[in-house]
PDB file of C-alpha atoms in Angstrom:
ATOM      1  CA  MET A  44     -91.630  77.242-289.557  1.00 43.00           C
ATOM      2  CA  GLU A  45     -90.970  77.055-285.819  1.00 46.00           C
ATOM      3  CA  GLU A  46     -91.093  73.585-284.338  1.00 50.00           C
ATOM      4  CA  LYS A  47     -93.447  73.028-281.396  1.00 50.00           C
ATOM      5  CA  PRO A  48     -92.566  70.183-279.050  1.00 46.00           C
ATOM      6  CA  SER A  49     -94.756  68.394-276.587  1.00 48.00           C
ATOM      7  CA  ALA A  50     -95.531  70.222-273.331  1.00 51.00           C
ATOM      8  CA  GLY A  51     -93.188  67.920-271.408  1.00 52.00           C
ATOM      9  CA  ILE A  52     -90.075  69.213-273.203  1.00 57.00           C
ATOM     10  CA  ARG A  53     -90.270  72.870-272.145  1.00 60.00           C
ATOM     11  CA  PRO A  54     -89.342  72.383-268.450  1.00 62.00           C
ATOM     12  CA  HIS A  55     -86.196  70.508-269.500  1.00 64.00           C
ATOM     13  CA  LEU A  56     -85.216  73.321-271.888  1.00 66.00           C
ATOM     14  CA  ASP A  57     -85.712  75.889-269.145  1.00 68.00           C
ATOM     15  CA  LYS A  58     -83.296  73.943-266.924  1.00 72.00           C
ATOM     16  CA  LEU A  59     -80.668  73.568-269.618  1.00 75.00           C
ATOM     17  CA  THR A  60     -80.667  77.275-270.484  1.00 80.00           C
ATOM     18  CA  LEU A  61     -79.594  77.903-266.866  1.00 76.00           C
ATOM     19  CA  GLY A  62     -82.205  80.639-266.532  1.00 79.00           C
ATOM     20  CA  VAL A  63     -80.749  82.715-269.395  1.00 84.00           C
ATOM     21  CA  THR A  64     -84.103  83.113-271.135  1.00 84.00           C
ATOM     22  CA  ARG A  65     -85.796  84.562-268.064  1.00 83.00           C
ATOM     23  CA  ILE A  66     -82.885  86.878-267.228  1.00 82.00           C
ATOM     24  CA  LEU A  67     -82.616  88.190-270.789  1.00 84.00           C
ATOM     25  CA  GLU A  68     -86.351  88.815-270.954  1.00 85.00           C
ATOM     26  CA  THR A  69     -86.206  90.927-267.774  1.00 83.00           C
ATOM     27  CA  SER A  70     -83.033  92.836-268.694  1.00 80.00           C
ATOM     28  CA  PRO A  71     -83.286  96.545-269.672  1.00 79.00           C
ATOM     29  CA  GLY A  72     -83.141  97.148-273.410  1.00 79.00           C
ATOM     30  CA  VAL A  73     -83.232  93.461-274.384  1.00 84.00           C
ATOM     31  CA  SER A  74     -86.003  92.394-276.770  1.00 88.00           C
ATOM     32  CA  ASP A  75     -87.120  89.580-279.037  1.00 92.00           C
ATOM     33  CA  VAL A  76     -85.701  86.762-276.921  1.00 91.00           C
ATOM     34  CA  THR A  77     -86.501  83.681-278.988  1.00 91.00           C
ATOM     35  CA  LEU A  78     -85.862  80.061-278.069  1.00 90.00           C
ATOM     36  CA  VAL A  79     -86.660  77.725-280.953  1.00 89.00           C
ATOM     37  CA  GLU A  80     -88.154  74.650-279.334  1.00 86.00           C
ATOM     38  CA  LYS A  81     -87.353  71.357-281.012  1.00 89.00           C
ATOM     39  CA  GLU A  82     -88.531  67.802-280.582  1.00 90.00           C
ATOM     40  CA  PRO A  83     -85.984  65.233-279.324  1.00 92.00           C
ATOM     41  CA  ALA A  84     -83.892  63.584-282.013  1.00 95.00           C
ATOM     42  CA  ASP A  85     -85.146  60.208-283.091  1.00 94.00           C
ATOM     43  CA  ARG A  86     -83.047  57.381-281.633  1.00 94.00           C
ATOM     44  CA  HIS A  87     -82.804  55.839-285.090  1.00 96.00           C
ATOM     45  CA  ALA A  88     -81.407  59.096-286.496  1.00 96.00           C
ATOM     46  CA  ILE A  89     -78.620  59.030-283.897  1.00 96.00           C
ATOM     47  CA  ILE A  90     -77.783  55.396-284.633  1.00 96.00           C
ATOM     48  CA  SER A  91     -77.808  56.124-288.381  1.00 97.00           C
ATOM     49  CA  TRP A  92     -75.422  59.056-287.873  1.00 96.00           C
ATOM     50  CA  GLU A  93     -73.029  56.869-285.895  1.00 94.00           C
ATOM     51  CA  GLN A  94     -73.125  54.115-288.501  1.00 93.00           C
ATOM     52  CA  LYS A  95     -72.676  56.544-291.401  1.00 93.00           C
ATOM     53  CA  ASN A  96     -69.690  58.275-289.800  1.00 91.00           C
ATOM     54  CA  ALA A  97     -68.203  55.159-288.145  1.00 88.00           C
ATOM     55  CA  CYS A  98     -67.916  56.813-284.731  1.00 89.00           C
ATOM     56  CA  ILE A  99     -69.852  56.960-281.470  1.00 92.00           C
ATOM     57  CA  LEU A 100     -71.304  60.237-280.226  1.00 95.00           C
ATOM     58  CA  PRO A 101     -70.021  61.353-276.803  1.00 94.00           C
ATOM     59  CA  GLU A 102     -72.535  60.380-274.121  1.00 93.00           C
ATOM     60  CA  ASP A 103     -73.308  63.971-273.058  1.00 93.00           C
ATOM     61  CA  LEU A 104     -73.943  65.098-276.641  1.00 95.00           C
ATOM     62  CA  LYS A 105     -76.089  62.027-277.318  1.00 95.00           C
ATOM     63  CA  ASN A 106     -78.181  62.773-274.230  1.00 92.00           C
ATOM     64  CA  PHE A 107     -78.514  66.371-275.396  1.00 93.00           C
ATOM     65  CA  TYR A 108     -79.900  65.246-278.765  1.00 95.00           C
ATOM     66  CA  LEU A 109     -82.293  62.856-277.002  1.00 92.00           C
ATOM     67  CA  MET A 110     -83.717  65.931-275.273  1.00 89.00           C
ATOM     68  CA  THR A 111     -83.698  68.409-278.173  1.00 91.00           C
ATOM     69  CA  ASP A 112     -82.584  67.969-281.768  1.00 95.00           C
ATOM     70  CA  GLY A 113     -80.329  71.005-281.775  1.00 95.00           C
ATOM     71  CA  PHE A 114     -80.511  74.365-280.038  1.00 94.00           C
ATOM     72  CA  GLN A 115     -81.168  77.912-281.202  1.00 94.00           C
ATOM     73  CA  MET A 116     -81.683  81.028-279.113  1.00 93.00           C
ATOM     74  CA  THR A 117     -81.496  84.606-280.373  1.00 94.00           C
ATOM     75  CA  TRP A 118     -82.019  87.995-278.774  1.00 90.00           C
ATOM     76  CA  SER A 119     -81.855  91.659-279.713  1.00 89.00           C
ATOM     77  CA  VAL A 120     -81.243  95.027-278.100  1.00 84.00           C
ATOM     78  CA  LYS A 121     -83.314  98.134-278.713  1.00 83.00           C
ATOM     79  CA  ILE A 122     -81.466 101.118-280.139  1.00 78.00           C
ATOM     80  CA  ASP A 123     -83.714 104.146-280.657  1.00 79.00           C
ATOM     81  CA  ASP A 124     -86.683 101.800-280.166  1.00 80.00           C
ATOM     82  CA  THR A 125     -85.498  99.643-283.071  1.00 85.00           C
ATOM     83  CA  PRO A 126     -84.578  96.011-282.262  1.00 87.00           C
ATOM     84  CA  MET A 127     -81.065  95.110-283.420  1.00 85.00           C
ATOM     85  CA  PRO A 128     -80.102  91.395-283.451  1.00 89.00           C
ATOM     86  CA  LEU A 129     -77.147  90.752-281.139  1.00 86.00           C
ATOM     87  CA  GLY A 130     -76.981  87.347-279.437  1.00 88.00           C
ATOM     88  CA  SER A 131     -77.156  84.021-281.282  1.00 93.00           C
ATOM     89  CA  MET A 132     -76.620  80.602-279.668  1.00 94.00           C
ATOM     90  CA  VAL A 133     -76.682  77.563-281.951  1.00 96.00           C
ATOM     91  CA  ILE A 134     -76.062  73.824-281.728  1.00 97.00           C
ATOM     92  CA  ASN A 135     -76.624  72.060-285.043  1.00 97.00           C
ATOM     93  CA  SER A 136     -79.250  69.328-285.246  1.00 97.00           C
ATOM     94  CA  ILE A 137     -78.076  65.750-285.714  1.00 97.00           C
ATOM     95  CA  SER A 138     -78.841  65.994-289.447  1.00 95.00           C
ATOM     96  CA  LYS A 139     -76.598  69.087-289.742  1.00 96.00           C
ATOM     97  CA  LEU A 140     -73.743  67.631-287.701  1.00 97.00           C
ATOM     98  CA  CYS A 141     -71.729  67.345-290.903  1.00 95.00           C
ATOM     99  CA  ARG A 142     -68.120  66.350-291.422  1.00 93.00           C
ATOM    100  CA  LEU A 143     -65.500  68.905-292.450  1.00 89.00           C
ATOM    101  CA  GLY A 144     -62.432  68.197-294.546  1.00 74.00           C
ATOM    102  CA  GLY A 145     -61.559  65.609-297.139  1.00 55.00           C
ATOM    103  CA  SER A 146     -63.710  66.803-300.034  1.00 52.00           C
ATOM    104  CA  SER A 147     -63.023  69.931-302.038  1.00 46.00           C
ATOM    105  CA  MET A 148     -64.562  73.247-300.979  1.00 48.00           C
ATOM    106  CA  TYR A 149     -65.194  74.177-304.631  1.00 47.00           C
ATOM    107  CA  THR A 150     -66.880  72.554-307.608  1.00 51.00           C
ATOM    108  CA  VAL A 151     -64.135  73.358-310.112  1.00 52.00           C
ATOM    109  CA  PRO A 152     -61.789  70.527-311.197  1.00 55.00           C
ATOM    110  CA  ASN A 153     -58.649  69.934-309.075  1.00 52.00           C
ATOM    111  CA  ALA A 154     -59.808  72.431-306.449  1.00 52.00           C
ATOM    112  CA  PRO A 155     -57.998  72.164-303.084  1.00 53.00           C
ATOM    113  CA  SER A 156     -59.561  70.498-300.078  1.00 58.00           C
ATOM    114  CA  LEU A 157     -59.230  71.725-296.493  1.00 60.00           C
ATOM    115  CA  ALA A 158     -56.539  69.096-295.971  1.00 54.00           C
ATOM    116  CA  ASP A 159     -54.532  70.629-298.834  1.00 51.00           C
ATOM    117  CA  LEU A 160     -54.712  74.085-297.267  1.00 56.00           C
ATOM    118  CA  GLU A 161     -53.694  73.281-293.696  1.00 60.00           C
ATOM    119  CA  ASP A 162     -50.145  73.547-292.381  1.00 58.00           C
ATOM    120  CA  ASP A 163     -48.352  72.579-289.178  1.00 55.00           C
ATOM    121  CA  THR A 164     -48.176  76.046-287.622  1.00 53.00           C
ATOM    122  CA  ASP A 165     -50.475  77.740-285.151  1.00 53.00           C
ATOM    123  CA  GLU A 166     -51.859  81.284-285.418  1.00 53.00           C
ATOM    124  CA  GLU A 167     -48.561  82.661-284.055  1.00 52.00           C
ATOM    125  CA  GLY A 168     -46.549  80.904-286.772  1.00 49.00           C
ATOM    126  CA  LYS A 169     -45.121  78.277-284.424  1.00 51.00           C
ATOM    127  CA  VAL A 170     -44.738  74.717-285.656  1.00 47.00           C
ATOM    128  CA  LEU A 171     -47.057  72.421-283.704  1.00 50.00           C
ATOM    129  CA  LEU A 172     -46.765  68.766-284.685  1.00 49.00           C
ATOM    130  CA  THR A 173     -47.589  67.259-281.300  1.00 50.00           C
ATOM    131  CA  GLY A 174     -49.528  68.509-278.323  1.00 49.00           C
ATOM    132  CA  ASN A 175     -48.500  69.218-274.757  1.00 51.00           C
ATOM    133  CA  GLU A 176     -50.197  70.051-271.485  1.00 54.00           C
ATOM    134  CA  ASP A 177     -50.395  73.756-272.311  1.00 61.00           C
ATOM    135  CA  LYS A 178     -51.425  73.404-275.943  1.00 70.00           C
ATOM    136  CA  PRO A 179     -53.099  70.185-277.181  1.00 81.00           C
ATOM    137  CA  GLU A 180     -52.247  68.856-280.595  1.00 86.00           C
ATOM    138  CA  LYS A 181     -54.416  70.615-283.147  1.00 89.00           C
ATOM    139  CA  PRO A 182     -56.940  68.713-285.287  1.00 91.00           C
ATOM    140  CA  HIS A 183     -56.170  67.703-288.850  1.00 88.00           C
ATOM    141  CA  PHE A 184     -58.390  67.622-291.913  1.00 87.00           C
ATOM    142  CA  ASP A 185     -56.809  64.405-293.144  1.00 83.00           C
ATOM    143  CA  SER A 186     -57.254  60.854-291.819  1.00 81.00           C
ATOM    144  CA  ARG A 187     -55.748  61.708-288.412  1.00 84.00           C
ATOM    145  CA  SER A 188     -58.987  63.354-287.206  1.00 88.00           C
ATOM    146  CA  LEU A 189     -62.732  63.310-287.723  1.00 91.00           C
ATOM    147  CA  ILE A 190     -64.238  66.807-287.554  1.00 94.00           C
ATOM    148  CA  PHE A 191     -67.926  67.737-287.372  1.00 96.00           C
ATOM    149  CA  GLU A 192     -69.513  71.180-287.334  1.00 97.00           C
ATOM    150  CA  LEU A 193     -71.480  72.022-284.177  1.00 97.00           C
ATOM    151  CA  ASP A 194     -71.997  75.739-284.828  1.00 96.00           C
ATOM    152  CA  PRO A 195     -71.398  77.824-287.997  1.00 95.00           C
ATOM    153  CA  CYS A 196     -70.849  80.955-285.804  1.00 94.00           C
ATOM    154  CA  ASN A 197     -72.702  83.247-288.219  1.00 91.00           C
ATOM    155  CA  GLY A 198     -69.828  82.976-290.684  1.00 91.00           C
ATOM    156  CA  ASN A 199     -67.160  84.040-288.161  1.00 91.00           C
ATOM    157  CA  GLY A 200     -65.640  80.552-287.976  1.00 94.00           C
ATOM    158  CA  LYS A 201     -66.841  77.117-286.900  1.00 96.00           C
ATOM    159  CA  VAL A 202     -67.134  75.335-283.563  1.00 97.00           C
ATOM    160  CA  CYS A 203     -66.300  71.681-284.146  1.00 97.00           C
ATOM    161  CA  LEU A 204     -66.587  68.306-282.478  1.00 97.00           C
ATOM    162  CA  VAL A 205     -63.206  66.658-283.051  1.00 95.00           C
ATOM    163  CA  TYR A 206     -62.410  62.944-282.804  1.00 93.00           C
ATOM    164  CA  ARG A 207     -58.764  62.351-282.054  1.00 81.00           C
ATOM    165  CA  HIS A 208     -58.678  58.808-283.443  1.00 70.00           C
ATOM    166  CA  THR A 209     -60.527  57.988-286.633  1.00 63.00           C
ATOM    167  CA  LYS A 210     -60.974  54.291-285.914  1.00 67.00           C
ATOM    168  CA  PRO A 211     -64.381  53.401-284.416  1.00 59.00           C
ATOM    169  CA  VAL A 212     -64.262  53.299-280.630  1.00 61.00           C
ATOM    170  CA  VAL A 213     -66.755  52.579-277.863  1.00 58.00           C
ATOM    171  CA  SER A 214     -65.478  55.435-275.686  1.00 62.00           C
ATOM    172  CA  PRO A 215     -64.802  58.293-278.122  1.00 75.00           C
ATOM    173  CA  ASP A 216     -61.803  60.561-277.564  1.00 84.00           C
ATOM    174  CA  THR A 217     -63.381  63.909-278.455  1.00 92.00           C
ATOM    175  CA  GLU A 218     -62.728  67.598-277.863  1.00 95.00           C
ATOM    176  CA  ILE A 219     -64.401  70.871-278.856  1.00 97.00           C
ATOM    177  CA  TRP A 220     -62.317  73.241-280.994  1.00 97.00           C
ATOM    178  CA  PHE A 221     -62.865  76.577-282.735  1.00 97.00           C
ATOM    179  CA  LEU A 222     -61.760  76.943-286.364  1.00 95.00           C
ATOM    180  CA  ASP A 223     -61.313  80.614-287.255  1.00 94.00           C
ATOM    181  CA  ARG A 224     -61.711  82.148-290.712  1.00 91.00           C
ATOM    182  CA  ALA A 225     -57.968  81.853-291.359  1.00 90.00           C
ATOM    183  CA  LEU A 226     -58.219  78.075-290.755  1.00 90.00           C
ATOM    184  CA  TYR A 227     -56.298  78.192-287.461  1.00 92.00           C
ATOM    185  CA  TRP A 228     -57.459  75.933-284.639  1.00 94.00           C
ATOM    186  CA  HIS A 229     -58.142  77.034-281.058  1.00 94.00           C
ATOM    187  CA  PHE A 230     -58.898  74.609-278.246  1.00 95.00           C
ATOM    188  CA  LEU A 231     -62.131  75.311-276.327  1.00 96.00           C
ATOM    189  CA  THR A 232     -63.093  72.397-274.045  1.00 95.00           C
ATOM    190  CA  LYS A 233     -62.646  68.676-273.435  1.00 94.00           C
ATOM    191  CA  THR A 234     -66.389  67.924-273.375  1.00 94.00           C
ATOM    192  CA  PHE A 235     -69.598  69.056-275.011  1.00 95.00           C
ATOM    193  CA  THR A 236     -71.093  69.833-271.592  1.00 93.00           C
ATOM    194  CA  ALA A 237     -68.270  72.255-270.812  1.00 93.00           C
ATOM    195  CA  TYR A 238     -68.651  73.903-274.218  1.00 95.00           C
ATOM    196  CA  TYR A 239     -72.408  74.254-273.784  1.00 93.00           C
ATOM    197  CA  ARG A 240     -71.835  76.105-270.521  1.00 89.00           C
ATOM    198  CA  LEU A 241     -69.411  78.456-272.314  1.00 90.00           C
ATOM    199  CA  LEU A 242     -71.989  79.074-275.036  1.00 92.00           C
ATOM    200  CA  ILE A 243     -74.683  79.968-272.523  1.00 89.00           C
ATOM    201  CA  THR A 244     -72.473  82.125-270.301  1.00 85.00           C
ATOM    202  CA  HIS A 245     -71.256  84.180-273.265  1.00 86.00           C
ATOM    203  CA  LEU A 246     -74.886  84.744-274.334  1.00 86.00           C
ATOM    204  CA  GLY A 247     -74.081  84.150-277.992  1.00 88.00           C
ATOM    205  CA  LEU A 248     -72.405  87.555-278.309  1.00 87.00           C
ATOM    206  CA  PRO A 249     -70.796  88.255-281.711  1.00 87.00           C
ATOM    207  CA  GLN A 250     -67.380  86.602-282.085  1.00 89.00           C
ATOM    208  CA  TRP A 251     -67.257  85.436-278.455  1.00 90.00           C
ATOM    209  CA  GLN A 252     -65.249  82.378-279.506  1.00 92.00           C
ATOM    210  CA  TYR A 253     -62.331  84.674-280.403  1.00 91.00           C
ATOM    211  CA  ALA A 254     -61.843  85.360-276.685  1.00 88.00           C
ATOM    212  CA  PHE A 255     -60.144  81.926-276.694  1.00 89.00           C
ATOM    213  CA  THR A 256     -57.631  82.892-279.391  1.00 90.00           C
ATOM    214  CA  SER A 257     -54.306  84.688-278.993  1.00 89.00           C
ATOM    215  CA  TYR A 258     -55.624  87.774-280.831  1.00 85.00           C
ATOM    216  CA  GLY A 259     -59.010  87.986-279.134  1.00 85.00           C
ATOM    217  CA  VAL A 260     -62.308  89.536-280.179  1.00 81.00           C
ATOM    218  CA  SER A 261     -62.087  92.112-282.954  1.00 80.00           C
ATOM    219  CA  PRO A 262     -62.058  95.796-281.926  1.00 78.00           C
ATOM    220  CA  GLN A 263     -65.284  96.344-283.886  1.00 74.00           C
ATOM    221  CA  ALA A 264     -67.118  93.623-281.952  1.00 71.00           C
ATOM    222  CA  LYS A 265     -65.757  94.930-278.640  1.00 70.00           C
ATOM    223  CA  VAL A 266     -66.921  98.468-279.342  1.00 65.00           C
ATOM    224  CA  PHE A 267     -70.346  97.312-280.496  1.00 61.00           C
ATOM    225  CA  ASN A 268     -70.917  95.042-277.491  1.00 61.00           C
ATOM    226  CA  VAL A 269     -69.771  97.662-274.977  1.00 59.00           C
ATOM    227  CA  PHE A 270     -71.945 100.290-276.650  1.00 54.00           C
ATOM    228  CA  CYS A 271     -75.038  98.082-276.542  1.00 56.00           C
ATOM    229  CA  PHE A 272     -74.534  97.122-272.899  1.00 55.00           C
ATOM    230  CA  SER A 273     -73.641 100.572-271.592  1.00 53.00           C
ATOM    231  CA  GLU A 274     -76.445 102.277-273.495  1.00 49.00           C
ATOM    232  CA  ARG A 275     -78.995  99.797-272.260  1.00 46.00           C
ATOM    233  CA  GLY A 276     -77.798  99.831-268.643  1.00 50.00           C
ATOM    234  CA  CYS A 277     -77.316  96.057-268.552  1.00 51.00           C
ATOM    235  CA  LYS A 278     -75.318  94.483-265.701  1.00 47.00           C
ATOM    236  CA  TRP A 279     -73.720  91.435-267.373  1.00 48.00           C
ATOM    237  CA  PRO A 280     -70.514  90.648-265.428  1.00 42.00           C
ATOM    238  CA  SER A 281     -72.182  89.426-262.216  1.00 44.00           C
ATOM    239  CA  PHE A 282     -74.661  87.334-264.213  1.00 45.00           C
ATOM    240  CA  ILE A 283     -71.951  85.660-266.293  1.00 45.00           C
ATOM    241  CA  SER A 284     -69.831  85.033-263.205  1.00 42.00           C
ATOM    242  CA  SER A 285     -72.707  83.353-261.390  1.00 42.00           C
ATOM    243  CA  LEU A 286     -73.241  80.978-264.321  1.00 41.00           C
ATOM    244  CA  CYS A 287     -69.540  80.149-264.707  1.00 41.00           C
ATOM    245  CA  PHE A 288     -69.134  79.163-261.078  1.00 37.00           C
ATOM    246  CA  SER A 289     -72.552  77.635-260.507  1.00 42.00           C
ATOM    247  CA  SER A 290     -72.557  74.234-258.794  1.00 37.00           C
ATOM    248  CA  TYR A 291     -75.402  73.107-261.066  1.00 40.00           C
ATOM    249  CA  ASP A 292     -74.407  69.739-262.548  1.00 47.00           C
ATOM    250  CA  LEU A 293     -75.319  70.150-266.204  1.00 48.00           C
ATOM    251  CA  SER A 294     -73.714  66.850-267.224  1.00 50.00           C
ATOM    252  CA  GLN A 295     -75.857  64.937-264.722  1.00 52.00           C
ATOM    253  CA  GLU A 296     -78.941  66.818-265.878  1.00 49.00           C
ATOM    254  CA  LEU A 297     -78.279  65.791-269.494  1.00 50.00           C
ATOM    255  CA  LEU A 298     -77.933  62.171-268.417  1.00 50.00           C
ATOM    256  CA  LEU A 299     -81.153  62.172-266.368  1.00 50.00           C
ATOM    257  CA  ILE A 300     -83.146  63.878-269.111  1.00 45.00           C
ATOM    258  CA  GLY A 301     -81.826  61.445-271.700  1.00 47.00           C
ATOM    259  CA  ILE A 302     -82.847  58.490-269.553  1.00 45.00           C
ATOM    260  CA  THR A 303     -86.283  60.004-268.886  1.00 49.00           C
ATOM    261  CA  LEU A 304     -87.009  60.624-272.560  1.00 45.00           C
ATOM    262  CA  GLN A 305     -85.759  57.187-273.586  1.00 48.00           C
ATOM    263  CA  GLU A 306     -88.256  55.599-271.194  1.00 50.00           C
ATOM    264  CA  LYS A 307     -91.194  57.408-272.791  1.00 49.00           C
TER     265      LYS A 307
END
C-alpha cells in the first residue's frame, strides 16, 4: 500500500528530484511515472539503527532520512501502446539499510560467508591490498569494513554504504561503492549526496551502475535503452548534462530540510 505523507513533504521531494518527475512526465513515450511518497524516518529509528550497528550515519544521509524514509521512483516507456517498465530509482528505508557480510548466505551447515568468498584482486585480476589516488582500497566483508545495502539494483548488484573503519566514530569515514554480481567492488562516490545526484541523472536506467566498471553496461542493456529512446524520440543527453553540471546545492538542501523537519 502506497504511503501518503503530509502535504508539507511534497514540495521538498519535488526539489530533491531535481525536476526529474516533471521532465519524465512531459517526455514523449514515457508513462507511469510513479514517485512513492514516504513519511520522514522517526528520529528514534535513526538513533536505534546507529546504536544497533555501532556507527554514526553520515550527516547528509541522516538528513535525507529525516525528510523521507527511503526513496522509490519508477517509470515506463510505451511500446506499441503497451507500458514497459524501464527506470527504477531506489534508496532503502532505514529499516532496510541492512549489513552485508559476516553471516552465511545459505542455511546449510558450514556454508561460506561473503568474507570467505572474497579475494584480494579486482575485476581485472590485479592484486589490490591497499588503495591509491586512482583506485581506492576496496571494501572487505570481514572486520576491516562495515557494509550496508542502499539499493538492491533489481538483482543486478548492490549499491552499498561502506564504513572504512569499524570502530565507532563521531565523523564517519564512509564511501559509496557498487558490488557487482561477481562480487567485485567498484568505487562510485565519496558521499551520499554525490551518489544521489548520480542516481537521479542516470534516471534509474537498467544496469547504469555498470558504467562505472571496467567492462561497462551489458550489450543487451545498451541495445534496449537505445531502442527505447530512439523509438520514443526522447532527447536525454542535454537533460542529463544539465543535471550533472547544475549549480544547485543538493547537500545544503538536505541540511536545511533536515533542520526544518526536526523543528516540527
